[in-house]
Tab-separated table of C-alpha atoms and ligand atoms in Angstrom:
chain	number	residue	atom	x	y	z
A	1	MET	CA	4.142	-9.057	25.588
A	2	SER	CA	2.399	-6.647	23.206
A	3	VAL	CA	2.015	-5.955	19.501
A	4	LEU	CA	3.818	-2.879	18.151
A	5	VAL	CA	2.637	-1.147	14.977
A	6	TYR	CA	4.695	1.429	13.099
A	7	VAL	CA	2.400	4.199	11.821
A	8	GLU	CA	3.614	6.099	8.763
A	9	ASN	CA	2.563	9.696	8.267
A	10	ALA	CA	2.574	11.899	5.184
A	11	GLU	CA	3.410	15.487	6.095
A	12	GLY	CA	2.079	15.021	9.617
A	13	LYS	CA	-1.161	13.283	8.643
A	14	PHE	CA	-2.112	9.633	8.696
A	15	LYS	CA	-3.562	8.177	5.514
A	16	LYS	CA	-6.385	5.640	5.392
A	17	SER	CA	-3.744	2.964	4.696
A	18	THR	CA	-2.187	3.693	8.116
A	19	PHE	CA	-5.528	3.151	9.853
A	20	GLU	CA	-5.873	-0.133	7.929
A	21	VAL	CA	-2.512	-1.282	9.298
A	22	VAL	CA	-3.542	-0.275	12.831
A	23	SER	CA	-6.891	-2.115	12.446
A	24	TYR	CA	-4.992	-5.188	11.258
A	25	ALA	CA	-2.454	-4.949	14.101
A	26	LYS	CA	-5.357	-4.688	16.576
A	27	ALA	CA	-6.742	-7.957	15.175
A	28	VAL	CA	-3.293	-9.571	15.657
A	29	ALA	CA	-3.199	-8.233	19.237
A	30	GLY	CA	-6.697	-9.662	19.779
A	31	LEU	CA	-5.536	-13.059	18.512
A	32	LEU	CA	-2.646	-12.987	20.993
A	33	ASN	CA	-4.794	-11.510	23.759
A	34	THR	CA	-2.505	-8.556	24.274
A	35	ASP	CA	-2.329	-4.769	23.866
A	36	LEU	CA	-1.557	-2.773	20.751
A	37	ILE	CA	1.081	-0.042	20.975
A	38	ALA	CA	1.829	2.307	18.072
A	39	ILE	CA	5.068	4.103	17.287
A	40	SER	CA	4.982	7.316	15.274
A	41	ILE	CA	8.130	9.049	14.039
A	42	GLY	CA	7.973	12.642	12.863
A	43	ASP	CA	6.065	15.832	13.355
A	44	VAL	CA	2.533	14.561	14.012
A	45	LYS	CA	0.205	16.656	16.196
A	46	GLN	CA	-1.449	15.230	19.327
A	47	ASP	CA	-4.959	15.327	17.791
A	48	GLU	CA	-3.789	13.256	14.846
A	49	LEU	CA	-1.970	10.795	17.127
A	50	SER	CA	-5.080	10.323	19.235
A	51	THR	CA	-7.062	9.123	16.166
A	52	LEU	CA	-5.032	5.905	16.449
A	53	GLY	CA	-7.066	5.044	19.562
A	54	LYS	CA	-10.174	4.764	17.393
A	55	TYR	CA	-8.587	1.817	15.592
A	56	GLY	CA	-7.371	0.014	18.689
A	57	ALA	CA	-4.019	1.437	19.841
A	58	SER	CA	-3.919	1.787	23.638
A	59	LYS	CA	-0.618	3.688	23.671
A	60	VAL	CA	1.336	5.740	21.137
A	61	LEU	CA	5.088	6.260	21.389
A	62	ASP	CA	5.598	9.709	19.888
A	63	VAL	CA	9.128	10.184	18.513
A	64	LYS	CA	9.931	13.759	17.533
A	65	SER	CA	13.507	14.543	16.586
A	66	ASP	CA	15.110	16.990	14.197
A	67	LYS	CA	17.359	14.152	13.039
A	68	LEU	CA	14.326	12.066	11.997
A	69	LYS	CA	12.302	14.754	10.224
A	70	THR	CA	12.785	12.979	6.917
A	71	PHE	CA	12.823	9.232	6.344
A	72	VAL	CA	16.292	7.945	7.313
A	73	ILE	CA	15.944	4.221	6.864
A	74	GLN	CA	18.706	2.890	9.150
A	75	ALA	CA	17.820	5.232	11.985
A	76	TYR	CA	14.072	4.533	11.684
A	77	ALA	CA	14.767	0.771	11.738
A	78	THR	CA	16.909	1.133	14.890
A	79	VAL	CA	14.332	3.305	16.666
A	80	ILE	CA	11.464	0.929	15.855
A	81	ALA	CA	13.457	-2.190	16.823
A	82	GLU	CA	14.514	-0.582	20.119
A	83	ALA	CA	10.915	0.417	20.835
A	84	ALA	CA	9.874	-3.213	20.263
A	85	ASN	CA	12.492	-4.342	22.785
A	86	LYS	CA	11.523	-1.650	25.300
A	87	GLU	CA	7.829	-2.564	25.091
A	88	GLY	CA	8.474	-6.321	25.082
A	89	SER	CA	6.682	-6.599	21.741
A	90	ASP	CA	6.938	-10.032	20.175
A	91	VAL	CA	5.120	-8.964	17.017
A	92	LEU	CA	5.795	-5.866	14.954
A	93	VAL	CA	3.358	-4.852	12.213
A	94	LEU	CA	3.973	-2.267	9.503
A	95	ALA	CA	2.754	-1.450	5.996
A	96	ASN	CA	4.310	-3.198	3.005
A	97	SER	CA	4.692	0.281	1.520
A	98	PHE	CA	7.730	1.848	-0.154
A	99	SER	CA	9.299	2.604	3.239
A	100	GLY	CA	7.884	-0.527	4.906
A	101	LYS	CA	9.574	-2.724	2.287
A	102	GLY	CA	12.918	-1.256	3.284
A	103	LEU	CA	12.273	-1.200	7.019
A	104	ALA	CA	10.789	-4.670	7.546
A	105	PRO	CA	13.901	-6.760	6.722
A	106	ARG	CA	16.222	-4.366	8.594
A	107	ILE	CA	14.042	-4.513	11.718
A	108	ALA	CA	13.742	-8.306	11.394
A	109	VAL	CA	17.544	-8.620	11.400
A	110	LYS	CA	17.858	-6.354	14.446
A	111	LEU	CA	15.208	-8.328	16.362
A	112	GLN	CA	16.340	-11.715	14.983
A	113	ALA	CA	12.715	-12.106	13.952
A	114	GLY	CA	10.986	-14.147	11.267
A	115	LEU	CA	9.521	-11.903	8.558
A	116	ALA	CA	6.279	-12.244	6.610
A	117	ASP	CA	6.186	-9.501	4.000
A	118	SER	CA	3.215	-8.956	1.641
A	119	ALA	CA	0.825	-10.384	4.264
A	120	VAL	CA	-2.824	-10.373	3.224
A	121	GLU	CA	-4.628	-11.940	6.182
A	122	VAL	CA	-4.599	-11.983	9.964
A	123	PRO	CA	-2.360	-14.881	11.110
A	124	LYS	CA	-3.848	-18.143	12.333
A	125	ILE	CA	-2.545	-20.195	15.192
A	126	GLU	CA	-2.840	-23.852	14.147
A	127	ASN	CA	-1.576	-26.571	16.533
A	128	GLY	CA	0.694	-23.989	18.142
A	129	SER	CA	2.083	-22.811	14.770
A	130	PHE	CA	1.879	-19.137	13.780
A	131	MET	CA	0.679	-19.318	10.158
A	132	ILE	CA	0.245	-16.370	7.846
A	133	LYS	CA	-0.981	-15.965	4.264
A	134	LYS	CA	1.035	-13.713	1.929
A	135	THR	CA	1.381	-13.077	-1.767
A	136	ALA	CA	4.326	-14.584	-3.635
A	137	PHE	CA	5.929	-14.349	-7.106
A	138	SER	CA	4.927	-10.693	-7.658
A	139	GLY	CA	1.358	-11.397	-6.604
A	140	LYS	CA	0.870	-14.371	-8.964
A	141	ALA	CA	0.417	-16.821	-6.068
A	142	PHE	CA	-0.325	-17.050	-2.381
A	143	ALA	CA	1.968	-18.690	0.144
A	144	SER	CA	1.144	-19.817	3.625
A	145	VAL	CA	4.211	-19.390	5.818
A	146	GLU	CA	4.947	-20.406	9.371
A	147	LEU	CA	6.882	-17.992	11.574
A	148	ASN	CA	8.516	-20.062	14.288
A	149	SER	CA	10.869	-17.418	15.717
A	150	ALA	CA	10.098	-15.856	19.112
A	151	LYS	CA	9.772	-12.413	17.492
A	152	LYS	CA	7.866	-11.786	14.310
A	153	VAL	CA	7.664	-8.955	11.787
A	154	ILE	CA	4.604	-8.672	9.519
A	155	ALA	CA	4.386	-6.234	6.585
A	156	LEU	CA	0.773	-5.874	5.420
A	157	ASN	CA	-0.049	-5.358	1.731
A	158	PRO	CA	-2.043	-2.189	0.960
A	159	ASN	CA	-5.843	-2.550	0.726
A	160	SER	CA	-5.737	-6.000	2.337
A	161	TYR	CA	-7.625	-5.254	5.533
A	162	GLN	CA	-10.744	-3.226	6.212
A	163	LEU	CA	-10.823	-0.285	8.635
A	164	THR	CA	-12.157	-1.533	11.961
A	165	GLU	CA	-12.994	0.850	14.759
A	166	SER	CA	-12.669	-0.280	18.361
A	167	ALA	CA	-13.539	1.965	21.275
A	168	GLY	CA	-10.835	2.673	23.787
A	169	GLU	CA	-8.616	5.284	25.393
A	170	VAL	CA	-5.189	6.030	23.947
A	171	LYS	CA	-2.232	7.305	25.966
A	172	ILE	CA	0.366	9.357	24.091
A	173	GLU	CA	3.877	9.008	25.453
A	174	ASP	CA	6.868	11.113	24.466
A	175	TYR	CA	9.672	8.737	23.436
A	176	GLN	CA	13.208	10.036	22.937
A	177	PRO	CA	15.400	7.133	21.834
A	178	GLU	CA	19.120	7.573	21.411
A	179	ILE	CA	19.893	8.205	17.725
A	180	LYS	CA	23.286	6.859	16.733
A	181	GLU	CA	25.419	8.880	14.319
A	182	SER	CA	26.290	5.596	12.573
A	183	ASP	CA	22.592	5.330	11.563
A	184	LEU	CA	22.626	8.746	9.912
A	185	ARG	CA	25.028	8.028	7.072
A	186	ILE	CA	22.341	8.676	4.465
A	187	THR	CA	20.129	11.706	4.897
A	188	VAL	CA	17.311	12.969	2.699
A	189	ILE	CA	18.028	16.536	1.586
A	190	GLU	CA	14.831	17.264	-0.319
A	191	VAL	CA	11.630	15.546	-1.354
A	192	VAL	CA	10.118	16.704	-4.639
A	193	ARG	CA	6.646	15.446	-5.455
A	194	ALA	CA	6.261	14.046	-8.973
A	195	THR	CA	2.555	14.871	-8.945
A	196	ASP	CA	-0.188	16.150	-6.675
A	197	LYS	CA	-2.513	13.390	-7.845
A	198	ILE	CA	-3.428	10.324	-5.791
A	199	ALA	CA	-0.315	8.146	-5.367
A	200	LEU	CA	-0.741	4.920	-7.316
A	201	PRO	CA	0.294	2.467	-4.543
A	202	ASP	CA	-2.232	4.076	-2.161
A	203	ALA	CA	-5.073	4.383	-4.646
A	204	GLU	CA	-8.314	2.548	-3.980
A	205	LEU	CA	-9.525	3.090	-7.546
A	206	VAL	CA	-7.271	2.858	-10.596
A	207	VAL	CA	-8.015	3.500	-14.283
A	208	SER	CA	-5.263	1.994	-16.400
A	209	ALA	CA	-4.743	1.956	-20.142
A	210	GLY	CA	-2.553	0.216	-22.672
A	211	ARG	CA	-1.448	0.273	-26.261
A	212	GLY	CA	-5.068	0.015	-27.392
A	213	LEU	CA	-5.308	3.779	-26.785
A	214	LYS	CA	-3.007	4.282	-29.836
A	215	GLY	CA	-1.143	7.357	-28.552
A	216	SER	CA	-0.626	9.880	-25.748
A	217	GLU	CA	-2.997	12.334	-27.447
A	218	ASN	CA	-5.926	10.044	-26.578
A	219	TRP	CA	-5.329	9.927	-22.815
A	220	SER	CA	-7.889	12.630	-22.023
A	221	ILE	CA	-10.664	9.995	-22.057
A	222	ILE	CA	-8.730	7.997	-19.411
A	223	GLU	CA	-8.083	11.092	-17.275
A	224	GLU	CA	-11.727	12.146	-17.489
A	225	LEU	CA	-12.878	8.700	-16.361
A	226	ALA	CA	-10.321	8.752	-13.524
A	227	ASP	CA	-11.430	12.260	-12.462
A	228	ALA	CA	-15.097	11.247	-12.493
A	229	LEU	CA	-14.299	8.319	-10.196
A	230	GLY	CA	-11.622	10.013	-8.075
A	231	ALA	CA	-9.159	7.370	-9.288
A	232	ALA	CA	-5.430	7.305	-9.982
A	233	THR	CA	-4.215	6.628	-13.534
A	234	ALA	CA	-1.866	3.798	-14.526
A	235	CYS	CA	-0.581	2.220	-17.725
A	236	SER	CA	1.060	-0.849	-19.242
A	237	LYS	CA	4.826	-1.016	-19.755
A	238	PRO	CA	4.949	-0.378	-23.532
A	239	VAL	CA	2.938	2.793	-22.958
A	240	SER	CA	5.492	4.233	-20.525
A	241	ASP	CA	8.381	2.874	-22.646
A	242	ALA	CA	6.977	4.813	-25.605
A	243	GLY	CA	6.830	7.965	-23.467
A	244	TRP	CA	3.032	8.239	-23.767
A	245	ARG	CA	2.803	8.261	-19.961
A	246	PRO	CA	5.317	8.819	-17.136
A	247	HIS	CA	7.225	5.803	-15.820
A	248	GLU	CA	5.725	6.127	-12.360
A	249	GLU	CA	2.376	5.018	-13.859
A	250	HIS	CA	3.750	1.720	-15.162
A	251	VAL	CA	2.240	-1.254	-13.311
A	252	GLY	CA	3.208	-4.898	-13.472
A	253	GLN	CA	6.097	-7.222	-12.792
A	254	THR	CA	8.687	-4.564	-13.590
A	255	GLY	CA	6.592	-1.626	-12.409
A	256	ILE	CA	4.429	-0.853	-9.398
A	257	ALA	CA	2.290	-3.592	-7.858
A	258	VAL	CA	-1.164	-2.317	-6.959
A	259	SER	CA	-4.071	-3.900	-5.111
A	260	PRO	CA	-6.902	-1.358	-5.321
A	261	ASN	CA	-10.562	-2.075	-4.685
A	262	LEU	CA	-11.275	-1.383	-8.368
A	263	TYR	CA	-8.906	-1.718	-11.361
A	264	ILE	CA	-10.290	-0.692	-14.758
A	265	ALA	CA	-8.073	-1.900	-17.619
A	266	VAL	CA	-8.687	-0.198	-20.961
A	267	GLY	CA	-7.048	-1.518	-24.149
A	268	ILE	CA	-4.602	-3.729	-22.235
A	269	SER	CA	-4.168	-7.302	-23.476
A	270	GLY	CA	-3.495	-8.856	-20.041
A	271	ALA	CA	0.020	-10.263	-20.533
A	272	ILE	CA	1.277	-12.254	-17.547
A	273	GLN	CA	3.855	-9.572	-16.698
A	274	HIS	CA	1.079	-6.957	-16.467
A	275	LEU	CA	-1.210	-9.227	-14.443
A	276	ALA	CA	1.622	-9.853	-11.945
A	277	GLY	CA	1.205	-6.318	-10.662
A	278	VAL	CA	-2.575	-6.029	-10.665
A	279	SER	CA	-4.112	-9.457	-10.044
A	280	SER	CA	-4.640	-8.868	-6.335
A	281	SER	CA	-7.040	-6.007	-7.124
A	282	LYS	CA	-10.410	-6.709	-5.493
A	283	THR	CA	-12.552	-6.036	-8.595
A	284	ILE	CA	-11.179	-5.984	-12.157
A	285	VAL	CA	-13.103	-4.443	-15.052
A	286	VAL	CA	-11.703	-5.003	-18.544
A	287	ILE	CA	-12.596	-2.956	-21.628
A	288	ASN	CA	-11.142	-4.455	-24.806
A	289	LYS	CA	-12.360	-4.797	-28.381
A	290	ASP	CA	-10.930	-8.321	-28.687
A	291	PRO	CA	-13.182	-10.873	-26.920
A	292	GLU	CA	-10.198	-13.274	-26.830
A	293	ALA	CA	-7.942	-10.827	-24.895
A	294	PRO	CA	-6.368	-12.809	-22.010
A	295	PHE	CA	-7.322	-10.091	-19.496
A	296	PHE	CA	-10.965	-11.242	-19.682
A	297	LYS	CA	-9.953	-14.525	-17.971
A	298	VAL	CA	-9.187	-12.679	-14.724
A	299	ALA	CA	-11.875	-9.995	-15.061
A	300	ASP	CA	-14.835	-9.707	-12.710
A	301	TYR	CA	-16.659	-7.618	-15.335
A	302	GLY	CA	-15.796	-7.382	-19.010
A	303	ILE	CA	-16.937	-5.024	-21.747
A	304	VAL	CA	-16.151	-6.098	-25.305
A	305	GLY	CA	-16.046	-2.873	-27.274
A	306	ASP	CA	-14.060	0.013	-28.649
A	307	ALA	CA	-12.488	2.030	-25.829
A	308	PHE	CA	-13.128	5.268	-27.715
A	309	GLU	CA	-16.877	4.584	-27.591
A	310	VAL	CA	-17.177	2.787	-24.237
A	311	VAL	CA	-14.992	4.984	-21.995
A	312	PRO	CA	-16.718	8.354	-22.673
A	313	LYS	CA	-20.115	6.709	-22.156
A	314	LEU	CA	-18.939	5.198	-18.871
A	315	THR	CA	-17.627	8.605	-17.743
A	316	GLU	CA	-20.951	10.258	-18.583
A	317	ALA	CA	-22.874	7.543	-16.717
A	318	ILE	CA	-20.671	7.969	-13.619
A	319	LYS	CA	-21.051	11.762	-13.686
A	320	ALA	CA	-24.844	11.413	-14.077
A	321	TYR	CA	-24.971	8.908	-11.205
A	322	LYS	CA	-22.873	11.138	-8.951
A	323	SER	CA	-24.956	14.225	-9.706
A	324	HIS	CA	-28.094	12.384	-8.531
A	325	SER	CA	-26.646	10.747	-5.435
B	1	FAD	P1	-0.819	-4.916	-26.370
B	1	FAD	O1	-0.354	-6.260	-25.991
B	1	FAD	O2	-0.460	-4.405	-27.707
B	1	FAD	O3	-2.400	-4.931	-26.212
B	1	FAD	C1	-3.237	-3.898	-26.605
B	1	FAD	C2	-4.675	-4.343	-26.350
B	1	FAD	O4	-5.545	-3.294	-26.680
B	1	FAD	C3	-5.100	-5.559	-27.185
B	1	FAD	O5	-5.663	-6.543	-26.332
B	1	FAD	C4	-6.163	-5.003	-28.130
B	1	FAD	O6	-7.199	-5.930	-28.395
B	1	FAD	C5	-6.686	-3.835	-27.346
B	1	FAD	N1	-7.238	-2.762	-28.174
B	1	FAD	C6	-6.719	-2.244	-29.330
B	1	FAD	N2	-7.489	-1.236	-29.769
B	1	FAD	C7	-8.503	-1.120	-28.890
B	1	FAD	C8	-9.632	-0.272	-28.801
B	1	FAD	N3	-9.863	0.699	-29.702
B	1	FAD	N4	-10.483	-0.444	-27.781
B	1	FAD	C9	-10.280	-1.411	-26.848
B	1	FAD	N5	-9.230	-2.246	-26.877
B	1	FAD	C10	-8.374	-2.091	-27.877
B	1	FAD	N6	4.031	-5.197	-19.287
B	1	FAD	C11	3.403	-4.477	-18.338
B	1	FAD	O7	2.323	-3.919	-18.558
B	1	FAD	N7	3.965	-4.333	-17.100
B	1	FAD	C12	5.159	-4.889	-16.778
B	1	FAD	O8	5.625	-4.726	-15.635
B	1	FAD	C13	5.835	-5.660	-17.754
B	1	FAD	N8	7.011	-6.245	-17.469
B	1	FAD	C14	7.611	-7.030	-18.433
B	1	FAD	C15	8.777	-7.718	-18.121
B	1	FAD	C16	9.369	-8.524	-19.066
B	1	FAD	C17	10.649	-9.248	-18.695
B	1	FAD	C18	8.786	-8.668	-20.344
B	1	FAD	C19	9.408	-9.577	-21.365
B	1	FAD	C20	7.636	-8.005	-20.663
B	1	FAD	C21	7.028	-7.173	-19.737
B	1	FAD	N9	5.852	-6.478	-20.009
B	1	FAD	C22	5.221	-5.776	-19.036
B	1	FAD	C23	5.281	-6.451	-21.393
B	1	FAD	C24	4.134	-7.431	-21.564
B	1	FAD	O9	4.642	-8.703	-21.913
B	1	FAD	C25	3.184	-6.961	-22.672
B	1	FAD	O10	3.911	-6.805	-23.862
B	1	FAD	C26	2.475	-5.659	-22.337
B	1	FAD	O11	1.845	-5.725	-21.086
B	1	FAD	C27	1.431	-5.364	-23.414
B	1	FAD	O12	0.934	-4.072	-23.217
B	1	FAD	P2	-0.509	-3.689	-23.758
B	1	FAD	O13	-1.494	-4.670	-23.230
B	1	FAD	O14	-0.714	-2.258	-23.460
B	1	FAD	O15	-0.352	-3.804	-25.350
């Protein structure tokens, strides 16, 4: 018995979100009193792989194959499921990321495992039951689910678990699974980045704005605030519908769901469809000139004021603070 964690890389490097997933998987392994094994697929150098030991992995299965250089979902799912069988892993952990959302159900079917996606906490064992807390209804609610299958798949929501270092040696093992042609029916030819900025789902800090900004020509104040903080930018749906901002910035029920440590909402009313994608943010700051705006009900900090006056002042204050610290 062991816990297996799938570690995603971006161009050969692990992001902080990967180390969060490994830290979480180590806590699950601790709960079950067993070892944590990681599986990495792709061209990741030995030095990078060995950083996984710092977060609790005792062994890394290193899969390097020309056929798996880009993300091929069926083949990745087969490789990970077969690794779980080979290692006798009863629990598989992965990120509830874009690729994790596709992989988790496929792997669960292959392993005949129960699946908890959007997990937000380490499971609890209560009277022999394996209980796990997850978000439900696009983040509007929490559900506590019991996984009573022998094998279990857990997909962890981004920013849900803190990095936890644990000393220990890591062994890196070359793993060459058989890759079936039937799993290579879809191949990725090219990946073109939409932007070089911080990807919204991975962002720890997000500055988001809505129709209160009046038009695309006013977005420089949002970008300046985001730059001062090192944050990603986001927007409400009507803003991207109007073409003021690109669609990949649209958050909410019909857009991207984010759960950053800080979400600053500027000139956004706080409609339920918007809140569905942002309410699991750790700290919410709302800037709105209407004291009755519904967003204030879920805000940790609220500023009632005109965005065009408040935001530049906030940016200046952050720059001044950073220049002294
Ligand atoms: P508004 O509702 O127009 O609010 C603008 C806010 O700006 C107001 O609160 C106003 O007081 C404030 N304001 C105005 N001027 C200033 C100023 N100078 N300074 C400070 N504040 C100011 N919406 C989403 O965002 N994401 C979704 O995924 C989404 N999915 C949807 C799905 C469905 C099926 C439906 C029906 C709707 C969906 N919507 C979604 C739309 C949603 O219902 C709201 O209409 C939308 O979120 C409102 O956007 P907004 O807050 O930017 O604009």
